[in-house]
GROMACS .gro file of C-alpha atoms in nm:
model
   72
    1UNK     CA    1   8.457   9.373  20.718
    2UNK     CA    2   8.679   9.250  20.448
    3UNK     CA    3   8.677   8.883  20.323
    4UNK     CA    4   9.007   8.668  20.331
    5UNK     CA    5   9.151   8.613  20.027
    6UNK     CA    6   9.235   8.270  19.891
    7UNK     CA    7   9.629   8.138  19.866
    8UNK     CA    8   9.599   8.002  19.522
    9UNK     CA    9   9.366   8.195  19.298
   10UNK     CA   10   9.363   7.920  19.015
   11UNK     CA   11   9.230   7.674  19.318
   12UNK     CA   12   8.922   7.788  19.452
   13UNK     CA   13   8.644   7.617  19.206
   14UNK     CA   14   8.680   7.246  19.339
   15UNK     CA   15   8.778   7.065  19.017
   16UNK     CA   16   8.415   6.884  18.967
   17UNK     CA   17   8.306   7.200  18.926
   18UNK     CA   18   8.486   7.284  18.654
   19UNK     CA   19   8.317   7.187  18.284
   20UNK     CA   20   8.521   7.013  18.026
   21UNK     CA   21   8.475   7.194  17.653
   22UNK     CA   22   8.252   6.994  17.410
   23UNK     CA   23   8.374   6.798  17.130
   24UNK     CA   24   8.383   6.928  16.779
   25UNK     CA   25   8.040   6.799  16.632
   26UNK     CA   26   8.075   6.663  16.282
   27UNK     CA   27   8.412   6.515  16.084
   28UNK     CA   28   8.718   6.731  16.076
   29UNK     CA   29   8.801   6.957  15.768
   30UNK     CA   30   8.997   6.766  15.519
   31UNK     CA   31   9.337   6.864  15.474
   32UNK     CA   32   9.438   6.731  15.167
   33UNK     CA   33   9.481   7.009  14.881
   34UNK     CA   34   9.540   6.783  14.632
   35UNK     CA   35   9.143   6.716  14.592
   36UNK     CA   36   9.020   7.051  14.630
   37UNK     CA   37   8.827   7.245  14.407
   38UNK     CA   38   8.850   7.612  14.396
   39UNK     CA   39   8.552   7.840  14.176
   40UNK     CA   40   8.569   8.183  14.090
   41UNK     CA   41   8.232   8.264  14.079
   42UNK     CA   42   8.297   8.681  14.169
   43UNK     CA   43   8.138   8.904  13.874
   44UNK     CA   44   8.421   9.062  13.677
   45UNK     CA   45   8.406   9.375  13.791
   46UNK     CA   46   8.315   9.394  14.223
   47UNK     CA   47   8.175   9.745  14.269
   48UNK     CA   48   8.324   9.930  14.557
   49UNK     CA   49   8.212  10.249  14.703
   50UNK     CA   50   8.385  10.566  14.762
   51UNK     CA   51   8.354  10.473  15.124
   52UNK     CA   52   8.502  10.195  15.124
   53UNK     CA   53   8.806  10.318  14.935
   54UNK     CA   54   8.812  10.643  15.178
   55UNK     CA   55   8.793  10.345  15.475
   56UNK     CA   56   9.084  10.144  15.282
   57UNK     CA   57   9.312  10.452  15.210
   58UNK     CA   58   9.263  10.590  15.615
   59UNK     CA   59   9.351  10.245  15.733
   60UNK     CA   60   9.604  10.138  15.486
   61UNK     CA   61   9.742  10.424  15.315
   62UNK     CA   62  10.109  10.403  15.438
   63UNK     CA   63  10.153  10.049  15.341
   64UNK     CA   64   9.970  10.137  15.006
   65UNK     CA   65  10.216  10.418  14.946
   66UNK     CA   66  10.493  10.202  15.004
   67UNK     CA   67  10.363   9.921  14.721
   68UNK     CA   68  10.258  10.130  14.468
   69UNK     CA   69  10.411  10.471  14.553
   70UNK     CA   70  10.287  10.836  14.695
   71UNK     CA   71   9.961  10.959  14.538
   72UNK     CA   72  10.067  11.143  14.192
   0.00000   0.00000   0.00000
């Protein structure tokens, strides 16, 4: 026993079914660049682990190669 199929497959959830999305709560981002602020508050020096550079050079390490070179 197989079911029928319907004609239109973008028609078949009667459109009061259907839920709108819900509005953005809260005032929109402002857009003007003019009055931002930007603060540097990163420490000098960020440490970074030898896994992360092993992560960065697997991922990355043909782009890297062409920017700065092949490894010496």
């Amino acid at each position: 026993m197989s079911a029928a199929l319907p004609d239109d497959l973008y028609d078949y959830i009667p459109q009061d079914d259907i839920e709108t999305p819900a509005p953005r709560i809260g005032r929109p981002p402002k857009h003007d660049v003019e009055s931002w602020t930007v603060t540097d508050d990163w420490p000098d020096r960020v440490p970074v682990t030898e896994a992360e550079i092993d992560l960065f050079e697997a991922w990355f390490g043909d782009i890297f190669d062409e920017l700065f070179g092949p490894p010496a």
